[in-house]
Amino acid sequence: MSAGQSRRVLPGFPLALGYTLVYLALIVLIPLGAVFLKSATLSWEQFWTVISAPRVLASYRVSFGVSLLAAAINAVFGLIFAWVLVRYSFPGKRIVDALVDLPFALPTAVAGIALTAIYAGNGWLGQWLEPLGLKVAFTPLGILVALTFIGLPFVVRTVQPVLEDLDTELEEAAASLGADRWQTFQRVLLPVLLPALLTGFALAFARAVGEYGSVIFIAGNVPMVSEITPLLIITKLEQYDYVGATAIAVVMLVVSFVLLFLINGLQLWANRSRART
Amino acid sequence: MSIRVQNIIKQFGSFVALDDVTLDFPTGKLVGLLGPSGCGKTTLLRIIAGLESADRGQVFLDGADASNAHVRERQVGFVFQHYALFRHMTVFDNVAFGLRVKPRGQRPAESVIHSRVRELLDLVQLSALARRYPTQLSGGQRQRIALARALAVEPRVLLLDEPFGALDAKVRKELRRWLRKLHDVLHITSIFVTHDQEEALEVSDRVVLMNHGRVEQVGAPQEVYEQPASPFVYSFLGAVNLFHGRIQDHHLHVSEGRLPVGHNGFQPGAEALGFVRPHELDIETDPAATAGIAARVERVLAFGPTLTNGQRVRLKPARIRLFAPESQPAGSLIGMDGDGI
């Protein structure tokens, strides 16, 4: 209906949309487009050779695999964390609540150095873990620790408000109908929390994939074992191989976009099954 | 199934929510727990359900001590003021919830669940809405679904916490009549909490009046309305005129006149409170009358042709009930009524 637009009661739609598009183009699309353009100077064969080198393939596995794992860990423990913060009151709760945001604020290099110092063979925790055969620093496990650290606030902060809105009466109703705790969680709480949980998961994952600062200190950067893709890009840049760097960047971009798109689709599905209005 | 609560005490911090409450709820009756907000009625209901635990005292369900039983094991149906429906489930799935979470051994087959849910939806007259989501229903419909959901597990008792509190006045009236009819069909022992006296008097078989964590009076609706046991019950139930005065030769002397009270247990000169319902006040037009409260007719609305503007009359109670002033413990009935003066 063409008359619909002129009858819009709340003003500002054309302006807001125009502004949003221009902003998106300037801040996001133009730099990304440049990446694609730059990598387009390679022929297909060259491009393929760069992005399918064994060392690069190994780095994809480390980057995406560990990021997914870290996001999954954060989804579970972030949910528990948010639950404790919302449902219980205990001394120092506000301090704990504030501490959650620390990984947001801390320069990632600082976090990386701190984690390395703790988990290295002579560090506070490392000296006890290493005799047990658990080597954290300079292994993929160290990357997992760093990525879990930086991703925690995303899940906590997305789930927390939804949990606060969730009436305890729902749980009481479920219990009075005979449901045990697990059934209540699975059938009553989880479906309501799932969209927020997926958002938190997606954010934590996206953050982990792009993370550089904290990882390079603790990863040890052993080729084929604990090298992340962003590090390879930096390495190539340092060797003035700009085209090779952008080629790998394009792969990261596309894979990240596809994964986030899938998570978004999952979220949409969860939302729809929550309230079909 | 009968319910008995015995010497229940519950405190929240320094606030005493329930102060030594003992009550019997007879089998198959619909009992209304009535009182102002903060009187402990909801707390009592939640303790019976097992959603809250008493500091002291016991809850007996069907004669068996259920004080330590979990809400899951008590087989009570609980209906919440704000429905507490599961938003992500259809109406059908909401009602089926209690059947589907039963332990594997007791869980009915899906076809049995299906017919049982249909039956219940017919009972609450909402079969047409089975595939809707709770957000698509009106408040009254949601509460009926919540009731169907609670009934699905065949509870031994039905507990309703201000079930009509969140509804508008018209729906509330319809729904409470409907609840009354439903109870006449099901005869399940039910307790419902309300702060609305009209609701309690209309729906319940018995009314329990509570104030400050104590039970003020228990009785049939007619009984508590006509024979309030304490000044609190008198002023809480229905409109009432209150007269402060002194007893002297079979009259209650108040500043505007004296009211005949007949024989009573008060000492001459004792202070007393007289309660008179509006419909119990007679208008005495004889100018020679000395008893009653002197009044002047300001404006005639619909009192009939016998009164004129400016006419002086006396208001004489046909029935007055006397209570000792507030210094006496609440509920101690000292006076007797002056019926038939």
Coordinates of C-alpha atoms in Angstrom, one line a residue:
Chain A
M1 CA 0.0 0.0 0.0
S2 CA 1.6 3.2 -1.1
A3 CA -0.5 5.4 1.1
G4 CA 0.8 3.5 4.1
Q5 CA 4.1 5.3 4.1
S6 CA 2.7 8.8 4.1
R7 CA 0.4 7.9 7.0
R8 CA 3.1 6.6 9.3
V9 CA 2.4 8.2 12.6
L10 CA 5.9 8.0 14.1
P11 CA 8.3 10.1 12.0
G12 CA 11.9 9.6 11.0
F13 CA 11.9 6.3 9.2
P14 CA 13.5 7.5 5.9
L15 CA 16.1 9.6 7.8
A16 CA 16.9 6.8 10.2
L17 CA 17.2 4.2 7.6
G18 CA 19.4 6.4 5.4
Y19 CA 21.6 7.2 8.2
T20 CA 21.9 3.5 9.2
L21 CA 22.8 2.4 5.7
V22 CA 25.4 5.2 5.2
Y23 CA 26.9 4.4 8.6
L24 CA 27.0 0.7 8.0
A25 CA 28.7 1.3 4.6
L26 CA 31.3 3.6 6.0
I27 CA 32.2 1.7 9.1
V28 CA 31.7 -1.9 8.0
L29 CA 31.1 -2.5 4.4
I30 CA 33.8 -0.4 2.8
P31 CA 36.7 -1.8 4.8
L32 CA 35.4 -5.3 4.2
G33 CA 34.9 -4.6 0.5
A34 CA 38.5 -3.5 0.4
V35 CA 39.6 -6.8 1.8
F36 CA 37.7 -8.7 -0.9
L37 CA 39.1 -6.3 -3.6
K38 CA 42.6 -6.7 -2.5
S39 CA 42.4 -10.5 -2.4
A40 CA 40.8 -10.4 -5.9
T41 CA 44.2 -9.5 -7.3
L42 CA 45.1 -13.1 -6.9
S43 CA 44.2 -15.7 -9.4
W44 CA 42.0 -18.5 -8.3
E45 CA 44.9 -21.0 -8.2
Q46 CA 47.0 -18.6 -6.2
F47 CA 44.2 -17.8 -3.9
W48 CA 43.5 -21.5 -3.4
T49 CA 47.2 -22.2 -2.7
V50 CA 47.4 -19.5 -0.1
I51 CA 44.2 -20.5 1.8
S52 CA 44.7 -24.3 1.7
A53 CA 48.3 -24.4 2.8
P54 CA 48.6 -27.1 5.6
R55 CA 49.7 -24.5 8.1
V56 CA 46.8 -22.3 7.3
L57 CA 44.3 -25.2 7.4
A58 CA 45.6 -26.2 10.9
S59 CA 45.1 -22.6 12.0
Y60 CA 41.5 -22.7 10.9
R61 CA 40.9 -25.8 13.0
V62 CA 42.5 -24.2 16.0
S63 CA 40.7 -20.8 15.6
F64 CA 37.2 -22.0 14.9
G65 CA 37.3 -25.2 16.9
V66 CA 38.6 -23.7 20.1
S67 CA 36.3 -20.6 19.7
L68 CA 33.3 -22.9 19.4
L69 CA 34.4 -24.9 22.4
A70 CA 35.1 -21.8 24.4
A71 CA 31.7 -20.3 23.5
A72 CA 30.0 -23.6 24.5
I73 CA 31.8 -23.6 27.8
N74 CA 30.7 -20.0 28.4
A75 CA 27.1 -20.8 27.5
V76 CA 27.0 -23.4 30.2
F77 CA 28.9 -21.6 32.9
G78 CA 27.6 -18.2 32.0
L79 CA 24.1 -19.5 32.5
I80 CA 25.0 -20.8 35.9
F81 CA 26.8 -17.5 36.7
A82 CA 23.7 -15.4 35.6
W83 CA 21.4 -17.7 37.6
V84 CA 23.4 -17.3 40.8
L85 CA 23.6 -13.5 40.3
V86 CA 19.8 -13.2 39.7
R87 CA 18.4 -15.7 42.1
Y88 CA 20.5 -15.5 45.2
S89 CA 21.7 -12.8 47.4
F90 CA 25.0 -13.1 49.1
P91 CA 27.6 -10.7 50.6
G92 CA 29.7 -9.1 47.9
K93 CA 27.2 -9.9 45.1
R94 CA 27.5 -6.4 43.6
I95 CA 31.3 -6.8 43.5
V96 CA 31.0 -10.2 41.7
D97 CA 28.5 -8.6 39.4
A98 CA 30.9 -5.9 38.5
L99 CA 33.8 -8.3 38.1
V100 CA 31.9 -10.1 35.3
D101 CA 32.5 -7.0 33.0
L102 CA 36.3 -7.0 33.7
P103 CA 37.2 -9.1 30.6
F104 CA 35.4 -6.4 28.6
A105 CA 37.5 -3.7 30.0
L106 CA 40.9 -5.3 30.4
P107 CA 43.3 -4.8 27.4
T108 CA 43.5 -8.2 26.0
A109 CA 47.3 -8.2 26.0
V110 CA 47.2 -7.7 29.7
A111 CA 44.8 -10.6 30.1
G112 CA 47.1 -12.8 27.9
I113 CA 50.2 -11.9 29.9
A114 CA 48.4 -12.5 33.2
L115 CA 47.0 -15.9 32.1
T116 CA 50.4 -16.9 30.8
A117 CA 52.1 -15.9 34.0
I118 CA 49.6 -18.0 36.0
Y119 CA 49.6 -21.1 33.8
A120 CA 53.2 -21.2 32.7
G121 CA 55.3 -24.1 34.1
N122 CA 56.6 -21.9 36.8
G123 CA 53.4 -19.9 37.4
W124 CA 51.0 -20.1 40.3
L125 CA 48.7 -22.7 38.8
G126 CA 51.0 -24.1 36.2
Q127 CA 53.5 -25.4 38.7
W128 CA 50.7 -27.7 40.2
L129 CA 49.1 -28.6 36.9
E130 CA 52.2 -29.5 35.0
P131 CA 53.3 -32.4 37.2
L132 CA 49.8 -33.8 36.6
G133 CA 50.5 -33.9 32.9
L134 CA 48.3 -30.9 32.3
K135 CA 50.1 -28.4 30.2
V136 CA 48.1 -25.3 29.7
A137 CA 50.3 -22.5 28.6
F138 CA 51.7 -22.7 25.1
T139 CA 49.1 -25.4 24.0
P140 CA 45.7 -25.2 22.5
L141 CA 44.4 -25.7 26.0
G142 CA 45.9 -22.3 26.9
I143 CA 44.0 -20.8 23.9
L144 CA 40.8 -22.3 25.3
V145 CA 41.4 -20.7 28.7
A146 CA 42.1 -17.3 27.2
L147 CA 39.0 -17.4 24.9
T148 CA 36.8 -18.6 27.7
F149 CA 38.0 -15.7 29.8
I150 CA 37.2 -13.0 27.3
G151 CA 33.9 -14.5 26.3
L152 CA 32.3 -14.9 29.7
P153 CA 30.6 -11.5 30.0
F154 CA 28.7 -11.9 26.8
V155 CA 26.7 -14.9 28.0
V156 CA 26.2 -13.6 31.5
R157 CA 25.0 -10.2 30.3
T158 CA 22.6 -11.5 27.7
V159 CA 21.0 -14.1 29.9
Q160 CA 20.8 -12.1 33.1
P161 CA 18.0 -9.7 32.1
V162 CA 15.8 -12.5 30.7
L163 CA 16.3 -14.5 33.9
E164 CA 15.3 -11.4 35.9
D165 CA 12.1 -11.3 34.0
L166 CA 11.4 -14.9 34.5
D167 CA 8.8 -15.3 37.3
T168 CA 9.6 -17.9 40.0
E169 CA 5.9 -18.7 39.8
L170 CA 6.6 -20.6 36.6
E171 CA 8.9 -22.9 38.5
E172 CA 6.4 -23.2 41.3
A173 CA 3.7 -24.1 38.9
A174 CA 5.8 -26.7 37.3
A175 CA 6.7 -28.2 40.7
S176 CA 3.1 -28.2 41.8
L177 CA 2.2 -30.2 38.6
G178 CA 4.7 -32.8 39.6
A179 CA 7.8 -31.8 37.5
D180 CA 11.2 -32.4 39.0
R181 CA 14.0 -29.9 38.8
W182 CA 15.5 -31.3 35.6
Q183 CA 12.1 -31.4 33.9
T184 CA 11.4 -27.9 35.0
F185 CA 14.7 -26.7 33.6
Q186 CA 14.4 -28.6 30.4
R187 CA 10.7 -27.9 29.6
V188 CA 10.0 -24.6 31.3
L189 CA 13.2 -22.6 31.8
L190 CA 15.4 -23.5 28.9
P191 CA 12.9 -22.8 26.1
V192 CA 12.5 -19.3 27.5
L193 CA 16.2 -18.7 28.0
L194 CA 17.3 -20.3 24.7
P195 CA 17.2 -17.2 22.5
A196 CA 19.2 -15.1 24.9
L197 CA 21.6 -18.0 25.5
L198 CA 22.1 -18.3 21.7
T199 CA 22.7 -14.6 21.4
G200 CA 25.3 -14.8 24.2
F201 CA 26.9 -17.9 22.5
A202 CA 27.1 -16.1 19.2
L203 CA 28.6 -13.0 20.7
A204 CA 31.2 -15.0 22.7
F205 CA 32.0 -17.0 19.6
A206 CA 32.4 -14.0 17.4
R207 CA 34.6 -12.3 20.0
A208 CA 36.7 -15.5 20.3
V209 CA 37.3 -15.9 16.6
G210 CA 38.5 -12.3 16.3
E211 CA 40.6 -12.4 19.5
Y212 CA 44.3 -11.8 19.0
G213 CA 45.9 -10.0 22.0
S214 CA 45.3 -12.4 24.8
V215 CA 45.9 -15.5 22.7
I216 CA 49.3 -14.9 21.2
F217 CA 50.9 -14.7 24.7
I218 CA 49.5 -17.9 26.0
A219 CA 49.3 -20.0 22.8
G220 CA 53.0 -20.5 22.2
N221 CA 52.2 -20.1 18.5
V222 CA 53.6 -23.5 17.5
P223 CA 53.0 -24.0 13.8
M224 CA 50.4 -26.6 13.0
V225 CA 49.5 -27.0 16.7
S226 CA 48.7 -23.7 18.5
E227 CA 48.7 -21.1 15.8
I228 CA 45.5 -19.1 15.4
T229 CA 44.4 -17.6 12.0
P230 CA 44.7 -14.0 13.1
L231 CA 48.3 -14.6 14.0
L232 CA 49.0 -16.0 10.5
I233 CA 47.5 -12.9 9.0
I234 CA 49.8 -10.7 11.1
T235 CA 52.7 -12.9 10.1
K236 CA 52.0 -12.5 6.5
L237 CA 51.6 -8.7 6.9
E238 CA 55.0 -8.5 8.6
Q239 CA 56.4 -10.3 5.6
Y240 CA 54.7 -7.6 3.3
D241 CA 52.5 -10.3 1.9
Y242 CA 49.5 -8.1 1.9
V243 CA 47.6 -10.1 -0.7
G244 CA 48.1 -13.4 1.1
A245 CA 47.0 -11.8 4.4
T246 CA 43.8 -10.6 2.8
A247 CA 43.1 -13.9 1.2
I248 CA 43.1 -15.6 4.6
A249 CA 41.1 -12.7 6.0
V250 CA 38.4 -13.4 3.4
V251 CA 38.2 -17.0 4.4
M252 CA 37.8 -16.0 8.0
L253 CA 35.2 -13.4 7.1
V254 CA 33.1 -15.8 5.1
V255 CA 33.3 -18.6 7.6
S256 CA 32.5 -16.3 10.5
F257 CA 29.6 -14.8 8.6
V258 CA 28.1 -18.2 7.7
L259 CA 28.5 -19.5 11.3
L260 CA 26.9 -16.3 12.7
F261 CA 24.2 -16.6 10.1
L262 CA 23.5 -20.2 11.2
I263 CA 23.4 -19.2 14.9
N264 CA 21.0 -16.3 14.0
G265 CA 18.7 -18.8 12.2
L266 CA 18.8 -21.0 15.2
Q267 CA 17.8 -18.1 17.4
L268 CA 15.0 -17.1 15.1
W269 CA 13.7 -20.7 15.3
A270 CA 14.0 -20.6 19.1
N271 CA 12.2 -17.3 19.3
R272 CA 9.4 -18.5 17.1
S273 CA 8.8 -21.6 19.1
R274 CA 8.7 -19.4 22.2
A275 CA 5.9 -17.1 21.3
R276 CA 4.0 -17.4 18.1
T277 CA 1.9 -14.3 18.3
Chain B
M1 CA -9.8 -34.8 51.1
S2 CA -9.6 -32.9 54.4
I3 CA -6.9 -30.4 55.2
R4 CA -5.9 -29.5 58.7
V5 CA -3.3 -26.9 59.7
Q6 CA -2.2 -26.9 63.3
N7 CA -0.4 -24.2 65.2
I8 CA 1.2 -22.7 62.1
I9 CA 3.7 -20.0 62.8
K10 CA 5.5 -18.1 60.1
Q11 CA 7.7 -15.1 60.3
F12 CA 9.5 -13.0 57.6
G13 CA 12.2 -11.3 59.5
S14 CA 10.5 -9.5 62.3
F15 CA 7.1 -9.5 60.5
V16 CA 4.7 -12.2 61.9
A17 CA 2.8 -13.5 58.9
L18 CA 1.0 -16.3 60.7
D19 CA 0.5 -16.3 64.4
D20 CA -0.5 -19.8 65.7
V21 CA -3.1 -20.6 63.1
T22 CA -5.2 -23.7 63.5
L23 CA -7.9 -24.5 60.9
D24 CA -9.8 -27.4 59.5
F25 CA -10.9 -27.5 55.9
P26 CA -13.7 -30.0 55.5
T27 CA -13.7 -32.5 52.6
G28 CA -15.4 -31.3 49.4
K29 CA -16.0 -27.8 50.5
L30 CA -15.0 -24.5 48.9
V31 CA -13.5 -22.3 51.6
G32 CA -12.7 -18.7 51.1
L33 CA -9.7 -17.2 53.0
L34 CA -10.6 -13.6 53.3
G35 CA -8.7 -10.7 54.8
P36 CA -6.9 -7.4 54.1
S37 CA -3.5 -7.5 52.3
G38 CA -0.7 -8.6 54.5
C39 CA -3.0 -10.6 56.8
G40 CA -1.2 -13.9 56.0
K41 CA -3.8 -15.6 53.9
T42 CA -1.6 -16.1 50.9
T43 CA 1.2 -17.3 53.1
L44 CA -1.1 -19.9 54.7
L45 CA -2.2 -21.1 51.2
R46 CA 1.4 -21.4 50.1
I47 CA 2.3 -23.4 53.3
I48 CA -0.6 -25.8 52.6
A49 CA 0.7 -26.2 49.0
G50 CA 4.3 -26.7 50.2
L51 CA 5.6 -23.7 48.3
E52 CA 6.6 -22.2 51.6
S53 CA 7.5 -23.9 54.8
A54 CA 6.2 -23.0 58.2
D55 CA 8.5 -22.0 61.1
R56 CA 6.5 -24.2 63.3
G57 CA 3.3 -26.2 63.1
Q58 CA 2.0 -29.0 60.9
V59 CA -0.1 -29.5 57.8
F60 CA -2.2 -32.6 57.6
L61 CA -3.6 -33.8 54.3
D62 CA -6.2 -36.4 54.7
G63 CA -5.1 -37.0 58.2
A64 CA -1.5 -37.7 57.3
D65 CA 1.2 -35.3 58.3
A66 CA 2.5 -33.7 55.1
S67 CA 4.5 -30.9 56.7
N68 CA 7.8 -32.2 55.2
A69 CA 6.4 -33.4 51.9
H70 CA 7.7 -31.6 48.8
V71 CA 5.1 -29.7 46.7
R72 CA 5.6 -32.4 44.0
E73 CA 4.4 -35.1 46.4
R74 CA 1.4 -33.3 47.9
Q75 CA -0.8 -33.6 44.8
V76 CA -2.2 -30.2 45.2
G77 CA -3.5 -28.1 42.3
F78 CA -2.3 -24.5 42.6
V79 CA -3.7 -21.6 40.6
F80 CA -1.7 -18.4 40.7
Q81 CA -3.0 -14.8 40.5
H82 CA -1.0 -14.1 37.4
Y83 CA -1.8 -17.5 35.8
A84 CA 1.9 -18.6 35.5
L85 CA 1.1 -20.2 32.2
F86 CA 4.0 -21.5 30.1
R87 CA 4.3 -18.9 27.3
H88 CA 6.2 -21.1 24.9
M89 CA 3.6 -23.9 25.0
T90 CA 0.2 -24.0 23.4
V91 CA -2.9 -24.1 25.5
F92 CA -3.1 -27.9 24.9
D93 CA 0.6 -28.4 26.0
N94 CA 0.1 -26.3 29.1
V95 CA -2.8 -28.5 30.2
A96 CA -1.0 -31.7 29.2
F97 CA 2.2 -30.6 31.1
G98 CA 1.4 -32.3 34.4
L99 CA 0.6 -35.6 32.6
R100 CA 3.7 -35.5 30.5
V101 CA 6.1 -35.0 33.4
K102 CA 4.9 -38.0 35.3
P103 CA 7.5 -40.7 35.9
R104 CA 7.7 -43.1 33.0
G105 CA 5.8 -45.9 34.8
Q106 CA 2.8 -43.7 35.6
R107 CA 2.7 -41.6 32.5
P108 CA -0.4 -42.2 30.4
A109 CA -0.1 -43.0 26.7
E110 CA -0.2 -39.9 24.5
S111 CA -3.7 -40.9 23.3
V112 CA -5.0 -41.0 26.9
I113 CA -3.3 -37.6 27.5
H114 CA -5.0 -36.3 24.4
S115 CA -8.5 -37.3 25.4
R116 CA -8.0 -36.2 29.0
V117 CA -6.8 -32.7 27.9
R118 CA -9.8 -32.5 25.5
E119 CA -12.1 -33.4 28.4
L120 CA -10.6 -30.6 30.6
L121 CA -10.8 -28.1 27.9
D122 CA -14.4 -28.9 27.4
L123 CA -14.9 -28.5 31.1
V124 CA -13.5 -25.0 31.1
Q125 CA -15.3 -24.3 27.8
L126 CA -12.2 -23.5 25.8
S127 CA -11.8 -26.4 23.4
A128 CA -11.6 -24.1 20.5
L129 CA -8.5 -22.5 21.7
A130 CA -6.3 -25.6 22.2
R131 CA -3.7 -24.6 19.6
R132 CA -3.4 -21.0 20.7
Y133 CA -0.6 -19.6 22.8
P134 CA -1.3 -18.0 26.2
T135 CA -0.4 -14.5 24.9
Q136 CA -3.3 -14.8 22.5
L137 CA -5.9 -15.3 25.3
S138 CA -7.7 -12.8 27.5
G139 CA -7.1 -12.8 31.2
G140 CA -10.3 -14.7 32.0
Q141 CA -9.4 -17.4 29.4
R142 CA -5.9 -17.7 30.8
Q143 CA -7.1 -18.2 34.3
R144 CA -9.5 -20.9 33.1
I145 CA -6.6 -22.6 31.3
A146 CA -4.5 -22.4 34.5
L147 CA -7.4 -24.1 36.3
A148 CA -7.6 -26.8 33.7
R149 CA -3.9 -27.4 33.9
A150 CA -4.1 -27.7 37.7
L151 CA -7.0 -30.1 37.4
A152 CA -5.2 -32.3 34.8
V153 CA -3.1 -34.1 37.4
E154 CA -6.3 -34.9 39.5
P155 CA -5.1 -33.1 42.6
R156 CA -6.5 -34.0 46.0
V157 CA -7.1 -30.4 46.8
L158 CA -7.3 -27.2 44.7
L159 CA -5.7 -24.0 46.0
L160 CA -6.4 -20.7 44.3
D161 CA -4.4 -17.6 45.2
E162 CA -6.4 -14.6 44.4
P163 CA -7.5 -16.3 41.2
F164 CA -9.6 -13.3 39.9
G165 CA -7.4 -10.6 41.3
A166 CA -5.9 -9.6 38.0
L167 CA -9.2 -9.5 36.1
D168 CA -11.5 -6.6 35.4
A169 CA -14.7 -6.3 37.5
K170 CA -17.1 -7.8 34.9
V171 CA -15.0 -10.8 34.0
R172 CA -14.3 -11.4 37.7
K173 CA -18.0 -11.6 38.5
E174 CA -18.7 -14.0 35.6
L175 CA -15.7 -16.2 36.5
R176 CA -16.5 -16.5 40.2
R177 CA -20.0 -17.7 39.4
W178 CA -18.5 -20.1 36.9
L179 CA -16.0 -21.4 39.6
R180 CA -18.9 -21.9 42.0
K181 CA -20.8 -24.0 39.4
L182 CA -17.6 -25.9 38.5
H183 CA -17.1 -26.7 42.2
D184 CA -20.6 -28.0 42.5
V185 CA -19.8 -30.5 39.7
L186 CA -16.3 -31.5 40.9
H187 CA -16.7 -31.4 44.7
I188 CA -12.9 -31.2 45.1
T189 CA -11.8 -29.7 48.4
S190 CA -10.8 -26.2 47.5
I191 CA -9.4 -23.1 49.3
F192 CA -9.3 -19.8 47.6
V193 CA -7.7 -16.6 48.8
T194 CA -9.2 -13.2 48.2
H195 CA -9.4 -9.7 49.7
D196 CA -12.7 -9.1 48.1
Q197 CA -15.5 -9.7 50.6
E198 CA -18.2 -9.9 48.0
E199 CA -16.3 -12.6 46.2
A200 CA -15.8 -14.6 49.4
L201 CA -19.4 -14.3 50.5
E202 CA -20.7 -15.2 47.1
V203 CA -18.5 -18.2 46.2
S204 CA -17.5 -20.0 49.4
D205 CA -19.3 -22.6 51.5
R206 CA -17.3 -21.4 54.4
V207 CA -15.4 -18.2 55.0
V208 CA -12.3 -17.8 57.1
L209 CA -11.6 -14.2 58.1
M210 CA -8.0 -13.4 58.9
N211 CA -6.3 -10.3 60.2
H212 CA -2.7 -9.7 61.3
G213 CA -1.8 -13.4 60.9
R214 CA -4.7 -14.6 63.1
V215 CA -8.1 -16.2 62.4
E216 CA -10.8 -13.8 63.4
Q217 CA -13.9 -15.9 62.5
V218 CA -14.8 -19.0 60.6
G219 CA -18.4 -19.6 59.4
A220 CA -20.9 -19.8 56.6
P221 CA -21.1 -16.6 54.6
Q222 CA -24.5 -15.7 56.0
E223 CA -23.2 -16.4 59.5
V224 CA -20.1 -14.2 59.3
Y225 CA -22.1 -11.4 57.7
E226 CA -24.9 -11.4 60.2
Q227 CA -23.1 -12.4 63.3
P228 CA -19.6 -10.9 63.1
A229 CA -17.5 -12.1 66.0
S230 CA -15.3 -9.1 66.3
P231 CA -15.2 -5.4 65.5
F232 CA -12.7 -6.2 62.8
V233 CA -15.1 -8.6 61.0
Y234 CA -17.9 -6.1 61.4
S235 CA -16.0 -3.3 59.7
F236 CA -14.3 -5.5 57.1
L237 CA -17.6 -7.2 55.9
G238 CA -20.1 -4.8 54.5
A239 CA -20.9 -1.2 55.3
V240 CA -21.5 -0.5 59.0
N241 CA -22.1 2.5 61.3
L242 CA -19.9 2.7 64.4
F243 CA -20.9 4.4 67.6
H244 CA -18.6 5.1 70.4
G245 CA -20.3 5.7 73.7
R246 CA -21.1 4.8 77.3
I247 CA -23.7 2.4 78.6
Q248 CA -26.3 3.8 80.9
D249 CA -29.7 2.3 81.7
H250 CA -30.1 0.2 78.6
H251 CA -29.0 2.9 76.3
L252 CA -25.7 3.6 74.5
H253 CA -25.1 7.3 75.1
V254 CA -23.3 8.9 72.2
S255 CA -22.7 12.6 71.7
E256 CA -25.6 12.9 69.3
G257 CA -28.1 11.1 71.4
R258 CA -28.8 7.8 73.0
L259 CA -29.5 4.4 71.4
P260 CA -31.6 1.8 73.1
V261 CA -29.6 -1.4 73.5
G262 CA -31.8 -3.6 75.6
H263 CA -30.2 -5.9 78.2
N264 CA -26.5 -6.4 77.9
G265 CA -23.5 -7.6 79.8
F266 CA -22.0 -4.1 80.3
Q267 CA -21.6 -2.4 83.6
P268 CA -23.4 0.9 83.8
G269 CA -21.0 3.6 82.7
A270 CA -18.8 1.2 80.8
E271 CA -17.5 2.3 77.4
A272 CA -18.7 0.4 74.4
L273 CA -18.7 0.3 70.6
G274 CA -22.0 -0.1 68.9
F275 CA -22.2 -1.5 65.3
V276 CA -25.3 -1.0 63.2
R277 CA -25.7 -2.0 59.5
P278 CA -27.3 0.7 57.4
H279 CA -30.4 -1.3 56.7
E280 CA -30.8 -1.9 60.4
L281 CA -31.4 1.9 61.1
D282 CA -35.0 2.9 61.4
I283 CA -36.1 6.5 60.8
E284 CA -38.3 7.7 63.6
T285 CA -40.5 10.6 62.6
D286 CA -42.4 11.1 65.9
P287 CA -41.1 14.5 67.2
A288 CA -41.8 13.2 70.8
A289 CA -39.2 10.4 70.5
T290 CA -36.2 10.8 72.8
A291 CA -34.2 7.7 71.8
G292 CA -32.0 7.6 68.6
I293 CA -29.6 10.0 67.0
A294 CA -31.1 13.4 66.2
A295 CA -30.8 14.2 62.6
R296 CA -32.3 16.6 60.1
V297 CA -33.3 15.7 56.6
E298 CA -31.2 17.8 54.2
R299 CA -32.4 16.5 50.9
V300 CA -34.9 13.8 50.1
L301 CA -33.6 11.4 47.5
A302 CA -35.8 8.3 47.5
F303 CA -37.0 7.8 50.9
G304 CA -40.6 8.0 50.0
P305 CA -43.3 10.7 50.6
T306 CA -43.3 10.7 54.4
L307 CA -40.2 12.9 54.8
T308 CA -39.8 16.5 53.8
N309 CA -36.8 18.7 53.5
G310 CA -35.8 20.2 56.8
Q311 CA -37.8 17.8 58.8
R312 CA -36.3 16.7 62.1
V313 CA -36.1 13.0 62.7
R314 CA -34.3 10.4 64.8
L315 CA -32.3 7.5 63.6
K316 CA -33.0 4.5 65.8
P317 CA -31.2 1.2 65.3
A318 CA -33.5 -1.8 65.0
R319 CA -30.5 -4.0 65.9
I320 CA -27.3 -3.0 67.5
R321 CA -24.3 -5.1 68.5
L322 CA -22.0 -3.9 71.2
F323 CA -18.3 -4.5 71.6
A324 CA -15.9 -3.4 74.3
P325 CA -13.5 -0.6 73.0
E326 CA -10.2 -1.4 71.4
S327 CA -8.4 -1.9 74.7
Q328 CA -10.1 -5.3 74.9
P329 CA -8.5 -8.1 73.0
A330 CA -10.0 -8.3 69.5
G331 CA -12.7 -10.7 69.1
S332 CA -14.0 -10.8 72.6
L333 CA -17.7 -10.4 72.4
I334 CA -19.0 -8.7 75.5
G335 CA -22.2 -7.1 74.6
M336 CA -25.3 -8.9 73.2
D337 CA -27.5 -7.6 70.5
G338 CA -30.5 -5.4 71.2
D339 CA -32.7 -7.2 68.8
G340 CA -36.3 -6.4 69.0
I341 CA -36.1 -3.2 71.1

